[in-house]
Tab-separated table of C-alpha atoms and ligand atoms in Angstrom:
chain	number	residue	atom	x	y	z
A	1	UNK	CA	-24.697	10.634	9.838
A	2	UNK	CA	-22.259	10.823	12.400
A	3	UNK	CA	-20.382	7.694	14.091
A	4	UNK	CA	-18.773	8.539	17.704
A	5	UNK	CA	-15.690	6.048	17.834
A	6	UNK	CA	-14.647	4.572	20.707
A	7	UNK	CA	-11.524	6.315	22.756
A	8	UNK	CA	-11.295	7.990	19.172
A	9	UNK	CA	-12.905	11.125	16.663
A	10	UNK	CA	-16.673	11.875	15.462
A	11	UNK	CA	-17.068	10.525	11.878
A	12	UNK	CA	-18.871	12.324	9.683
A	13	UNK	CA	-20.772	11.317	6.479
A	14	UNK	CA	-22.939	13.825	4.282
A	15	UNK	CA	-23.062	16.881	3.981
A	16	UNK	CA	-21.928	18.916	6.562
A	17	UNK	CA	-20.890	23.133	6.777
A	18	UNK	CA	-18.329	23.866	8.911
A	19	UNK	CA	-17.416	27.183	10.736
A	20	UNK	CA	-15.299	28.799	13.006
A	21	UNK	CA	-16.697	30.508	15.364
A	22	UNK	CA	-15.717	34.107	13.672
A	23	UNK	CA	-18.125	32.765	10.640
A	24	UNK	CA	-15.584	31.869	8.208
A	25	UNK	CA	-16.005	28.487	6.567
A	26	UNK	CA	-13.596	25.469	6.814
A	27	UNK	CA	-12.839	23.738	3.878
A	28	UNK	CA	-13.624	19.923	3.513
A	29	UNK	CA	-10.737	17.864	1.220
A	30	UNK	CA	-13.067	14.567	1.506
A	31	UNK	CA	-16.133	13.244	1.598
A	32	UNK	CA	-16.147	11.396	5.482
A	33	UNK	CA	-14.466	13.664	7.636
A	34	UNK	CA	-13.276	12.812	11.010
A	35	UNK	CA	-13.770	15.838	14.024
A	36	UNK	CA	-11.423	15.737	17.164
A	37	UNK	CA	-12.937	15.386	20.343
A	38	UNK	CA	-9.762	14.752	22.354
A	39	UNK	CA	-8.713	18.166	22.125
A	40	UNK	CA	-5.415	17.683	21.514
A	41	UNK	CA	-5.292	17.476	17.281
A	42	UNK	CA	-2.916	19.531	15.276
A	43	UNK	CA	-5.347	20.074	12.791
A	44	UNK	CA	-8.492	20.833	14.768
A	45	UNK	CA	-11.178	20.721	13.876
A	46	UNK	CA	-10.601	17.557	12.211
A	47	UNK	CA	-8.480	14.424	14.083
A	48	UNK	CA	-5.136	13.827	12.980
A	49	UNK	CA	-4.627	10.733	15.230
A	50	UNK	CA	-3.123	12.354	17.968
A	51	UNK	CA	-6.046	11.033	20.316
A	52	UNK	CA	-3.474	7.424	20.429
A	53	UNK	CA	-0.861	9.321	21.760
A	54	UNK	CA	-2.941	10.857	24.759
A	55	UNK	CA	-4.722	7.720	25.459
A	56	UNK	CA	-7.781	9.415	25.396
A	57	UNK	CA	-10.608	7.239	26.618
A	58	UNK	CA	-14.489	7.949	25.467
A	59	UNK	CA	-15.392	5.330	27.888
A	60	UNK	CA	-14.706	4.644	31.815
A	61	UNK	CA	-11.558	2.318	31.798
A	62	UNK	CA	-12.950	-1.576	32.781
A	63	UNK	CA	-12.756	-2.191	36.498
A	64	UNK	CA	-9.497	-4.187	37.220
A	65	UNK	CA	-10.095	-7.641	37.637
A	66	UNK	CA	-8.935	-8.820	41.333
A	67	UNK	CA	-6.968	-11.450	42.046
B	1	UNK	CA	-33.834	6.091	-20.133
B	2	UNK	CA	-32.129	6.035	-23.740
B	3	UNK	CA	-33.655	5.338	-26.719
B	4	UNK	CA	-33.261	1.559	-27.201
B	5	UNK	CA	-33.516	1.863	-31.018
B	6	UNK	CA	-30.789	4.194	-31.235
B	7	UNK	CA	-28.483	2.003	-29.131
B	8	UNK	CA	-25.068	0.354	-30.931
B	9	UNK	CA	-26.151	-3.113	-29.874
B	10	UNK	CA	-22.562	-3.987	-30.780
B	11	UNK	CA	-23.782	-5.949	-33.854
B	12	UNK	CA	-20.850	-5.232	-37.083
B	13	UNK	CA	-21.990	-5.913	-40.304
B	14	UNK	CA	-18.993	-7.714	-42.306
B	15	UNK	CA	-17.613	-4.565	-43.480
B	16	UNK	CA	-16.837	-3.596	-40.445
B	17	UNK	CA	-14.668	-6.985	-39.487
B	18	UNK	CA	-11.682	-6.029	-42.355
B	19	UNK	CA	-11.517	-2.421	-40.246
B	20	UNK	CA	-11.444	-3.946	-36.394
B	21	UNK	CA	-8.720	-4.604	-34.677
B	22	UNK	CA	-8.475	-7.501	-31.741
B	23	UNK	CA	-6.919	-4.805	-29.208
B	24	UNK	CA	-5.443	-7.990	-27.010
B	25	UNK	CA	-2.565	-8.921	-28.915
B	26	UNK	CA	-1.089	-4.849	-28.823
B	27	UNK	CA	0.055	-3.365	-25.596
B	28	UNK	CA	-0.964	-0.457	-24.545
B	29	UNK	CA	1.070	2.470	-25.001
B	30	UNK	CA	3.664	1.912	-21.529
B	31	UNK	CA	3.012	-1.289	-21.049
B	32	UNK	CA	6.838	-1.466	-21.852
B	33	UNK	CA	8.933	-4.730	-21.106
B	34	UNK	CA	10.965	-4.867	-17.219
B	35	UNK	CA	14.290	-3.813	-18.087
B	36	UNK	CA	16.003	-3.662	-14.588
B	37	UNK	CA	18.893	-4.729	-13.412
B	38	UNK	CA	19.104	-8.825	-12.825
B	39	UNK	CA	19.743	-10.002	-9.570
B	40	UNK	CA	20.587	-13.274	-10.414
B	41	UNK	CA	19.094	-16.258	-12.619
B	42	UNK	CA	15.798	-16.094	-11.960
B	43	UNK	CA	15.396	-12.280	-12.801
B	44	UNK	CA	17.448	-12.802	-15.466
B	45	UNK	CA	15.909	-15.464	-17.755
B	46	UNK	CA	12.436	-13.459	-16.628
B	47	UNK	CA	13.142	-10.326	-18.235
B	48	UNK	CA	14.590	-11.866	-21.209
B	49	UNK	CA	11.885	-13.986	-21.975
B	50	UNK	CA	9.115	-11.236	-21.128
B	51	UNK	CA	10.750	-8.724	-23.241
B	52	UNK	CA	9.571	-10.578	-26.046
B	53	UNK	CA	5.770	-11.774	-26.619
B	54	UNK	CA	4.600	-15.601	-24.951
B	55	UNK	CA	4.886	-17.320	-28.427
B	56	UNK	CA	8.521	-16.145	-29.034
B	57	UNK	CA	9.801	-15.780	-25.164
B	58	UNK	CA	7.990	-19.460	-24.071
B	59	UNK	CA	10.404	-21.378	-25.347
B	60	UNK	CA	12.750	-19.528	-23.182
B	61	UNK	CA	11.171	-19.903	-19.596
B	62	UNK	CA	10.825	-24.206	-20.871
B	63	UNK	CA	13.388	-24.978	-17.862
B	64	UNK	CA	11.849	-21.505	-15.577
B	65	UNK	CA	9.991	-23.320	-13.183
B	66	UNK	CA	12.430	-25.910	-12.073
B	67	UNK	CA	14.928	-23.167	-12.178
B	68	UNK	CA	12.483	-20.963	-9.588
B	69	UNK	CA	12.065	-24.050	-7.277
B	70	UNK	CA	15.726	-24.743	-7.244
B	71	UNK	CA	16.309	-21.491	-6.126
B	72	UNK	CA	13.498	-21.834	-3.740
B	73	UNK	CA	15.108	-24.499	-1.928
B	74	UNK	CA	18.727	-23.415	-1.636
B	75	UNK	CA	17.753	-19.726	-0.596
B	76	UNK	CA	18.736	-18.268	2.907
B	77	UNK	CA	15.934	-16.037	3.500
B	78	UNK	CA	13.323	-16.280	0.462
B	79	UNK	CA	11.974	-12.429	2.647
B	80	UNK	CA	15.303	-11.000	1.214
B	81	UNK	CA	16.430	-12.777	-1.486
B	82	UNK	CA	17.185	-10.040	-4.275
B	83	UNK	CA	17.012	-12.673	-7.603
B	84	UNK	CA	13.153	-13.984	-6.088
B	85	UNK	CA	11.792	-10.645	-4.906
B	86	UNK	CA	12.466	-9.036	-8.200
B	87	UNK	CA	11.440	-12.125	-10.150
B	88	UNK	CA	8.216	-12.211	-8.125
B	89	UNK	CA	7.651	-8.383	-8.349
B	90	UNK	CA	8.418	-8.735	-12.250
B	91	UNK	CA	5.436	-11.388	-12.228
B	92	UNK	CA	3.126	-9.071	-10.556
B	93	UNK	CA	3.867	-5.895	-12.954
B	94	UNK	CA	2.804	-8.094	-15.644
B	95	UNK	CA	-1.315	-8.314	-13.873
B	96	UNK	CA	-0.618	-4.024	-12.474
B	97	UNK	CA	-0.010	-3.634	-16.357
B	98	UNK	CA	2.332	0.052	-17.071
B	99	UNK	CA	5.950	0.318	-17.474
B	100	UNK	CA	7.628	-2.564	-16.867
B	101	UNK	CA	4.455	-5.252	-16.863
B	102	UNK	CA	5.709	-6.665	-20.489
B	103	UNK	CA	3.006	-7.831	-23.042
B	104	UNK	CA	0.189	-8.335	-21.748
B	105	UNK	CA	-0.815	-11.681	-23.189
B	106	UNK	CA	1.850	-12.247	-20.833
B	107	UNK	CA	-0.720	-11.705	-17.445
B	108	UNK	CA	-2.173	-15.706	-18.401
B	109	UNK	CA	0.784	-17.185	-19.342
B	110	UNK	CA	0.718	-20.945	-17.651
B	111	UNK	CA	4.366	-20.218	-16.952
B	112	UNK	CA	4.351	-17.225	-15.885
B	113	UNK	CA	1.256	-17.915	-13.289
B	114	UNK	CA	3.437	-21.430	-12.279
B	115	UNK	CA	6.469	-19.654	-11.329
B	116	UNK	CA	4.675	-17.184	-9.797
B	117	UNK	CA	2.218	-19.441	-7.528
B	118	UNK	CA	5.952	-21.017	-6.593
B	119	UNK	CA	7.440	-18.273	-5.450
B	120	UNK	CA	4.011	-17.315	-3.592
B	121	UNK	CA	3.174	-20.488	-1.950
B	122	UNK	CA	7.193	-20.067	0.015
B	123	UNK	CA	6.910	-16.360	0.807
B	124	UNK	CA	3.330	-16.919	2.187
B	125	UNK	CA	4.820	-19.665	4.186
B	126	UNK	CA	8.046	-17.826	5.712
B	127	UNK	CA	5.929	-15.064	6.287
B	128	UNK	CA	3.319	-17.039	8.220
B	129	UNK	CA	6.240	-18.605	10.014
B	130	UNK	CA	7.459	-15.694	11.237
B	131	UNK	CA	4.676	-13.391	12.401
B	132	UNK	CA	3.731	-13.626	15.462
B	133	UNK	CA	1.085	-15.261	16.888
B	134	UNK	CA	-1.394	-14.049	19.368
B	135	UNK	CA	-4.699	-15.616	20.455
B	136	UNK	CA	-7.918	-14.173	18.127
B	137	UNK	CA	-10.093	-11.578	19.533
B	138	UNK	CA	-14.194	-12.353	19.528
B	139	UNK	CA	-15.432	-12.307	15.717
B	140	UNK	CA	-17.201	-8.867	16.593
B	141	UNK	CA	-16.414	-6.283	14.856
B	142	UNK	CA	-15.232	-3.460	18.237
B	143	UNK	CA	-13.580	-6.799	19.557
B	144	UNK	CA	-11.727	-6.881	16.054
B	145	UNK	CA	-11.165	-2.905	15.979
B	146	UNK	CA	-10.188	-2.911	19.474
B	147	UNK	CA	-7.365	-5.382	18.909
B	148	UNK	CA	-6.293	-3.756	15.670
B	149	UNK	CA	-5.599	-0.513	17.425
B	150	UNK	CA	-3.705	-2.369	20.268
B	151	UNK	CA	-1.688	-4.390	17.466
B	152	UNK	CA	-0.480	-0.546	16.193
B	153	UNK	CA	0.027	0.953	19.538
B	154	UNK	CA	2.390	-1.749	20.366
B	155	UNK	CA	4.073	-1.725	16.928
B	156	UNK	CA	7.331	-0.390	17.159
B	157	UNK	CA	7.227	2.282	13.895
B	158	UNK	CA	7.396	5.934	14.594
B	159	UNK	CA	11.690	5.699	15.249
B	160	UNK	CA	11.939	5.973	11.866
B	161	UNK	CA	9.385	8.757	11.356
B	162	UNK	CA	10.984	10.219	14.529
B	163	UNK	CA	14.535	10.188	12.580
B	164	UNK	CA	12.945	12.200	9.273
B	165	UNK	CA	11.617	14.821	11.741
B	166	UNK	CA	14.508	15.904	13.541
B	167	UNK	CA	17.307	14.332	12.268
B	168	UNK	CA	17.567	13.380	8.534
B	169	UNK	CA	19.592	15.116	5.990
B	170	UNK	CA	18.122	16.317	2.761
B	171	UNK	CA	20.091	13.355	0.947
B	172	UNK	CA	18.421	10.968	3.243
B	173	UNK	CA	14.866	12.453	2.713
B	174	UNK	CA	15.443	11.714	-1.216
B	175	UNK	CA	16.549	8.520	-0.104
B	176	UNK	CA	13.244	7.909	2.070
B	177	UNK	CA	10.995	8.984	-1.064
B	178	UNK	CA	12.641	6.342	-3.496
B	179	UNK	CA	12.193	3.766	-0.999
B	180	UNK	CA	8.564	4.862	-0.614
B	181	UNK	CA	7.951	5.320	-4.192
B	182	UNK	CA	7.822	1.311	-5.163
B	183	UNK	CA	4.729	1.185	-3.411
B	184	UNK	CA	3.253	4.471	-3.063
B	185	UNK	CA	3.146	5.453	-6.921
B	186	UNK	CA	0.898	2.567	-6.618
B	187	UNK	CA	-0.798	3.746	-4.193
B	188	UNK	CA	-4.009	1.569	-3.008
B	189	UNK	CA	-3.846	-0.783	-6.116
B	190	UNK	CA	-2.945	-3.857	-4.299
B	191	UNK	CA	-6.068	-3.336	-2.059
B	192	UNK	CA	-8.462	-2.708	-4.738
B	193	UNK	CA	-7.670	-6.183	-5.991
B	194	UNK	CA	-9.747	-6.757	-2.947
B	195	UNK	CA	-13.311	-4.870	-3.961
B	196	UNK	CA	-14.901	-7.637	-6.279
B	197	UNK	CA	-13.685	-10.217	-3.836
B	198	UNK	CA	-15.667	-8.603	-1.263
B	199	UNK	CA	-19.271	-8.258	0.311
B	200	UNK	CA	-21.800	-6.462	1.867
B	201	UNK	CA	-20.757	-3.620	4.396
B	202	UNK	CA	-17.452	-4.610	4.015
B	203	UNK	CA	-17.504	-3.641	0.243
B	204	UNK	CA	-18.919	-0.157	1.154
B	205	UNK	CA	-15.894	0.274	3.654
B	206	UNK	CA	-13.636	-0.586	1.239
B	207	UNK	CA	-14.884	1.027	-1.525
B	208	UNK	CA	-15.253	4.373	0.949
B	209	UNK	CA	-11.047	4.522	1.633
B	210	UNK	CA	-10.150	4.058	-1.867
B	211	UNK	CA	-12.302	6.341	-3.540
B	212	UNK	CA	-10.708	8.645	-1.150
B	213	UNK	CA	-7.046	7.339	-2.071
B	214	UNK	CA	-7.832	7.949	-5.729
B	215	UNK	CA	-8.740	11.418	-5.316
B	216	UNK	CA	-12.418	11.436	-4.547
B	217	UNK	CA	-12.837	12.169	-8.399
B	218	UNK	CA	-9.978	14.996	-8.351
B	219	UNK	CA	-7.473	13.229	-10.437
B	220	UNK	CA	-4.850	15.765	-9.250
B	221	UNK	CA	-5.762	14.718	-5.247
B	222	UNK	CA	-4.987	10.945	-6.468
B	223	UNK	CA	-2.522	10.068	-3.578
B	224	UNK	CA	-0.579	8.195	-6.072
B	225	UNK	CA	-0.246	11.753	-7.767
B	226	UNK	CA	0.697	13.890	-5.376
B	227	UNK	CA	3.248	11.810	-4.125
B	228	UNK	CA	4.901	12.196	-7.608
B	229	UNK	CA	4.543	15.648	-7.181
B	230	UNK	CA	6.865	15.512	-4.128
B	231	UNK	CA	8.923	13.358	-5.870
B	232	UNK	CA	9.819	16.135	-8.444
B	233	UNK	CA	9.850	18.434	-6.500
B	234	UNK	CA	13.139	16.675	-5.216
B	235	UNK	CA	14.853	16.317	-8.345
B	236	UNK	CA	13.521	12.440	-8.655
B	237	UNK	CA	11.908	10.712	-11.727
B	238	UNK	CA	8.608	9.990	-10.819
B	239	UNK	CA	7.789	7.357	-13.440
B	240	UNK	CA	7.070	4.105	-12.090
B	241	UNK	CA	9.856	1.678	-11.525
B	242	UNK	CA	12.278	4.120	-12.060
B	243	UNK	CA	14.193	3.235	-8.822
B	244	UNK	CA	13.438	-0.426	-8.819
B	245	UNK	CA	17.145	-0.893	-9.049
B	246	UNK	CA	18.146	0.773	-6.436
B	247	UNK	CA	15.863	-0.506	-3.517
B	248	UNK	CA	16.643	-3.493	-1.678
B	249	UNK	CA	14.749	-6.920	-1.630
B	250	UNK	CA	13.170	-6.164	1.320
B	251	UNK	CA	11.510	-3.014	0.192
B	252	UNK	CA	10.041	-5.062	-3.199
B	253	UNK	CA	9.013	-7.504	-0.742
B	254	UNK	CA	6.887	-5.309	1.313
B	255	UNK	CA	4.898	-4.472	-1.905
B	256	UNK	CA	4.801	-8.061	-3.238
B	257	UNK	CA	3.286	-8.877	0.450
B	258	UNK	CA	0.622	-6.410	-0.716
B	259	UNK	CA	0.358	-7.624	-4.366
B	260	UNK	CA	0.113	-11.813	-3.206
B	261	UNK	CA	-2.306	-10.537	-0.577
B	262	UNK	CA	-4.543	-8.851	-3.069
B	263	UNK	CA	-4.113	-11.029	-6.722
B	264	UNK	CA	-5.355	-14.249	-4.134
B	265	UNK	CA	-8.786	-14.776	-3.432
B	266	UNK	CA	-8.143	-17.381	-0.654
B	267	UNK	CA	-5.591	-14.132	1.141
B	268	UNK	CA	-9.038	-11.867	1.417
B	269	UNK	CA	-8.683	-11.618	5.445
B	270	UNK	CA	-5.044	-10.970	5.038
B	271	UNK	CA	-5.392	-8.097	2.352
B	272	UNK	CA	-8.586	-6.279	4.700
B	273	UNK	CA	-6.147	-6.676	7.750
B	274	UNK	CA	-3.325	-5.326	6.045
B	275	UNK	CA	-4.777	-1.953	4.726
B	276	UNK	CA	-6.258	-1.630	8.519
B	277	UNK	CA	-2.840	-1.914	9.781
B	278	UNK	CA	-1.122	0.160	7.636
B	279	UNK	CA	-4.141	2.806	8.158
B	280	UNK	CA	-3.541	2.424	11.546
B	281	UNK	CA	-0.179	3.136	11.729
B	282	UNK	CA	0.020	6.480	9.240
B	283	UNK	CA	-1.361	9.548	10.499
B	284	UNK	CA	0.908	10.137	13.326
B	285	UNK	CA	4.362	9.028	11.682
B	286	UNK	CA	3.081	11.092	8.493
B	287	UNK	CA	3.076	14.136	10.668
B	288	UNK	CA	6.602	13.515	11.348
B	289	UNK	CA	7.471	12.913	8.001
B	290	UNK	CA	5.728	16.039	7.141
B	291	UNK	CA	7.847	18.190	10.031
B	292	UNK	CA	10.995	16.660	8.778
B	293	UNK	CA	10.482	17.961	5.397
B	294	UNK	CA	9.683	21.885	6.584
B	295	UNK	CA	12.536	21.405	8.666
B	296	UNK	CA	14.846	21.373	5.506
B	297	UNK	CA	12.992	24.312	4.098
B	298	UNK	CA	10.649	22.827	2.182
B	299	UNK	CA	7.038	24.013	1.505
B	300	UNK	CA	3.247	22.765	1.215
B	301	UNK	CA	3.750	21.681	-2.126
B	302	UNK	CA	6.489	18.835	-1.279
B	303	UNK	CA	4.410	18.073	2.296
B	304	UNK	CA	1.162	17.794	0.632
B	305	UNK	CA	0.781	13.715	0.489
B	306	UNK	CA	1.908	14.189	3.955
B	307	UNK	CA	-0.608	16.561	5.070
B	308	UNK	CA	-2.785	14.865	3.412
B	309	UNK	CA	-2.293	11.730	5.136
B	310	UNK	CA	-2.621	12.976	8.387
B	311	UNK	CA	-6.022	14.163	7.984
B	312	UNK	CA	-7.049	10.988	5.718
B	313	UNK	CA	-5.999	8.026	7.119
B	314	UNK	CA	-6.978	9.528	10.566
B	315	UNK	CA	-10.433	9.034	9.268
B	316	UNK	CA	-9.119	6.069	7.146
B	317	UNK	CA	-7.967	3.641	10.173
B	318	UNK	CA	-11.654	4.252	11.619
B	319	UNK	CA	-13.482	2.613	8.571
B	320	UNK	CA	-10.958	0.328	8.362
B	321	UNK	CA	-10.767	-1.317	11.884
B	322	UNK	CA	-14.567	-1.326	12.471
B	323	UNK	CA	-16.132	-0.958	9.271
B	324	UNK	CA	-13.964	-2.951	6.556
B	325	UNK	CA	-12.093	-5.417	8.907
B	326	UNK	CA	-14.559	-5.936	11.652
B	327	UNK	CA	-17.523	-6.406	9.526
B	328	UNK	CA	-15.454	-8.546	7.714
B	329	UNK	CA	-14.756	-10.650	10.598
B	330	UNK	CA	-18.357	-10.937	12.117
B	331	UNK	CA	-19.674	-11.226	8.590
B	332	UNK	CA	-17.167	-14.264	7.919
B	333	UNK	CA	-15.889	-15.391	11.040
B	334	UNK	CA	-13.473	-18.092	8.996
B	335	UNK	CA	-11.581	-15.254	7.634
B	336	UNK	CA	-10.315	-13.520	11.286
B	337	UNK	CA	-7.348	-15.534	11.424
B	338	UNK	CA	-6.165	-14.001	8.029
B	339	UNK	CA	-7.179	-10.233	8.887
B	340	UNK	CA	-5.075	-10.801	12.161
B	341	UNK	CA	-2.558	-12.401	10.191
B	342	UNK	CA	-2.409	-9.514	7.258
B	343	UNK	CA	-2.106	-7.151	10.346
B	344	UNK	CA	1.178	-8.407	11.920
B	345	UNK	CA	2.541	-9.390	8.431
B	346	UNK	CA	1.901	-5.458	7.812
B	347	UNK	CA	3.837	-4.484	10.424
B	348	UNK	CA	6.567	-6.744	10.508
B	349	UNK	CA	7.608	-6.337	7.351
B	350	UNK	CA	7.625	-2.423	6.860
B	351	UNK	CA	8.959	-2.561	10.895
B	352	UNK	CA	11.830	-4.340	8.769
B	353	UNK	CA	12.202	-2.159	6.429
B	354	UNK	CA	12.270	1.149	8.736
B	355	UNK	CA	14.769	-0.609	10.838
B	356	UNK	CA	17.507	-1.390	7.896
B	357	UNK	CA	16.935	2.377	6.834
B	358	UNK	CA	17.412	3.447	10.319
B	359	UNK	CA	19.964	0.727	10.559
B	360	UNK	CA	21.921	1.962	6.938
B	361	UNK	CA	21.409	5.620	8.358
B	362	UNK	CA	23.158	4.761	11.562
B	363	UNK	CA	25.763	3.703	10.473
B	364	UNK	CA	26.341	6.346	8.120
B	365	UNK	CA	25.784	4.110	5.210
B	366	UNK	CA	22.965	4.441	2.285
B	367	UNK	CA	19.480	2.404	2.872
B	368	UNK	CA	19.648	1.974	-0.944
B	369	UNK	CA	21.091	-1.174	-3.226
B	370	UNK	CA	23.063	1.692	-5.313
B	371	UNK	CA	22.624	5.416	-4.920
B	372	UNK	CA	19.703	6.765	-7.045
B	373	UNK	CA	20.614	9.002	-10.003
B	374	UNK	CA	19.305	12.440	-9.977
B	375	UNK	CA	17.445	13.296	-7.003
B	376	UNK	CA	19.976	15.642	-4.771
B	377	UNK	CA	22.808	12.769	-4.757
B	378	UNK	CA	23.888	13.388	-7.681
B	379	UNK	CA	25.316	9.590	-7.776
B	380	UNK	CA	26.103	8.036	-11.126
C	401	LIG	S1	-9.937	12.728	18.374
C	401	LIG	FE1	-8.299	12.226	17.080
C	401	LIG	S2	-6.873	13.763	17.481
C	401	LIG	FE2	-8.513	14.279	18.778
């Protein structure tokens, strides 16, 4: 099952295999796993958090209300 | 299915009564009595009493209570008053049970629960009092996620984690670990208090971040362990309470926060919104903590909890904002004031406590009550 967070990482649950793209396999440490999708993660493939810094945004930003 | 017939249906014939033993009047092996260092009266007459068993050391809290709200009344700031901090962290060893928690037919003492619902009822207050208030998001669970994560951007933490990365010296990193260490040999208790308390998808969430803190059935990945691992890895004791003298109020009063949060049914919000905040706020200041630590040379093994936290709580503070507190909050709408509430107390409090480290540091001065023996400072 995966969850796609808001302005945030892919959350995995269940069994997954991971690879890099040269075949070899990444190791898991935990059952839910979180996968960047900002890009910007030290620790790629998995989310580290760094998404906050960047302000990435998974959704358009509201329109600003008008005064 | 077992065979029902072979089953011990717990039934003793008489001859096995003379062998049994009623295992509630013996602690356990470390349950040991709080020996640390009074801070004033209140710690003082505490330990004394608890170092003995109720029906010797009652007779010795008889004039406790008054005593507690005496001292109640007259203190400055109850948030950082050594004597009630360590009284009140005393009273909560006695329910974690280990070193320092006393006998345990200590945990249901009538005394021991009255001085410490005393103590509770004027910290809860001073630290409702002084958190800030903010109007409620919606009771739905994004609104409540959405608001979490704008509480933590706006919270004012990573200076501290900042300092450890580029600037702390190794004595200071020792330092940072025994402040750390009251809590985080501890790691995820207080919450757990939480799990029976709690329902429904809310439970699951829970459930899914502490299984995770206590090693997803590795006992070695226990967070709580591998922090002791760093721990000797710098020269420090890693049994618990072994610095409790030498950390401030403020620092016992962060966990206490944690501990009244968790031991009090009616504080359910305010525990769920507390472990979301502090999720929230630990996978990027962990990475500094992390880099601060290679900078001085040191390896995976010491920045292993902090590794680890980088890549755990990043996945942590998502079940946590949605999933644990805003379930919790559409589920029971009443309780959103609390989770907000356990939020900002979160990160008040340990925004205090970074700050007098940073403060102490600053001014070239040691965060800690008295230097901590062994470790690299060699003090005492
Ligand atoms: S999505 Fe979290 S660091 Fe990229």
């Amino acid at each position: 099952m995966i969850v796609a967070c808001p302005d945030g990482p892919l959350l995995v649950r269940g069994e997954v295999d991971i690879f890099s793209t040269t075949g070899e396999e990444i190791q898991q440490n935990r059952k839910t796993i979180a996968l960047c999708r900002c890009g910007v993660s030290t620790i790629k493939p998995f989310c580290d958090g760094s998404h906050k810094l960047v302000n990435f945004r998974t959704e358009p930003p509201e329109p600003e209300a008008t005064t | 299915m077992s065979d029902v017939e072979g089953l011990d249906l717990g039934v003793f014939n008489a001859g096995d009564a003379d062998t049994m033993t009623i295992a509630t009047d013996k602690p356990r092996e470390g349950d040991s009595a709080p020996t640390y260092e009074p801070r004033g009266p209140l710690s003082t007459q505490l330990m004394a009493a608890l170092a003995t068993t109720p029906e010797t050391g009652e007779g010795m809290l008889a004039s406790f209570v008054p005593a507690v709200e005496r001292v109640l009344g007259s203190t400055r700031d109850v948030i950082r008053d050594e004597d009630i901090q360590l009284a009140l962290f005393v009273l909560y060893s006695v329910h974690y049970g280990g070193k320092g928690s006393a006998d345990p037919a200590w945990e249901w003492n009538p005394v021991t629960i009255a001085a410490r619902v005393a103590i509770e009822k004027v910290f809860e207050r001073e630290l409702r009092l002084r958190v800030p208030v903010a109007a409620l998001p919606p009771a739905k669970a994004h609104s409540v996620a959405a608001a979490l994560f704008e509480l933590a951007r706006e919270d004012s933490g990573p200076s501290l984690s900042q300092y450890v990365a580029r600037t702390a010296s190794r004595e200071q990193l020792v330092e940072f670990l025994v402040q750390k260490s009251i809590y985080t040999l501890k790691e995820a208790d207080p919450h757990s208090w939480a799990i029976p308390r709690i329902t429904g998808r809310a439970k699951a969430a829970l459930v899914e971040i502490q299984a995770d803190e206590y090693g997803g059935g590795r006992a070695e990945r226990m967070h709580s362990e591998i922090f002791a691992g760093t721990m000797r890895l710098l020269g420090l004791d890693p049994a618990y309470g072994a610095y409790v003298d030498n950390v401030p109020a403020l620092t016992l009063a962060s966990f206490n926060m944690m501990s009244m949060f968790g031991l009090n049914r009616r504080l359910l919000g305010a525990i769920a919104g507390h472990l979301a905040a502090f999720e929230m706020t630990s996978s990027v200041p962990n990475r500094f903590y992390g880099n601060g630590f290679r900078r001085l040379g040191f390896g995976p093994d010491a920045t292993w909890y902090f590794d680890e936290h980088v890549e755990a709580d990043a996945v942590h503070e998502q079940i946590a904002c949605r999933d644990l507190a805003g379930s919790l909050a559409e589920d029971e709408p009443r309780l959103l004031d609390d989770i907000m509430f356990g939020a900002r107390a979160c990160l008040m409090v340990d925004g205090w406590v970074a700050d007098d480290i940073r403060a102490a540091w600053a001014s070239g001065k040691s965060s800690l009550r008295r230097a901590a023996p062994g470790g690299d400072r060699g003090a005492s």
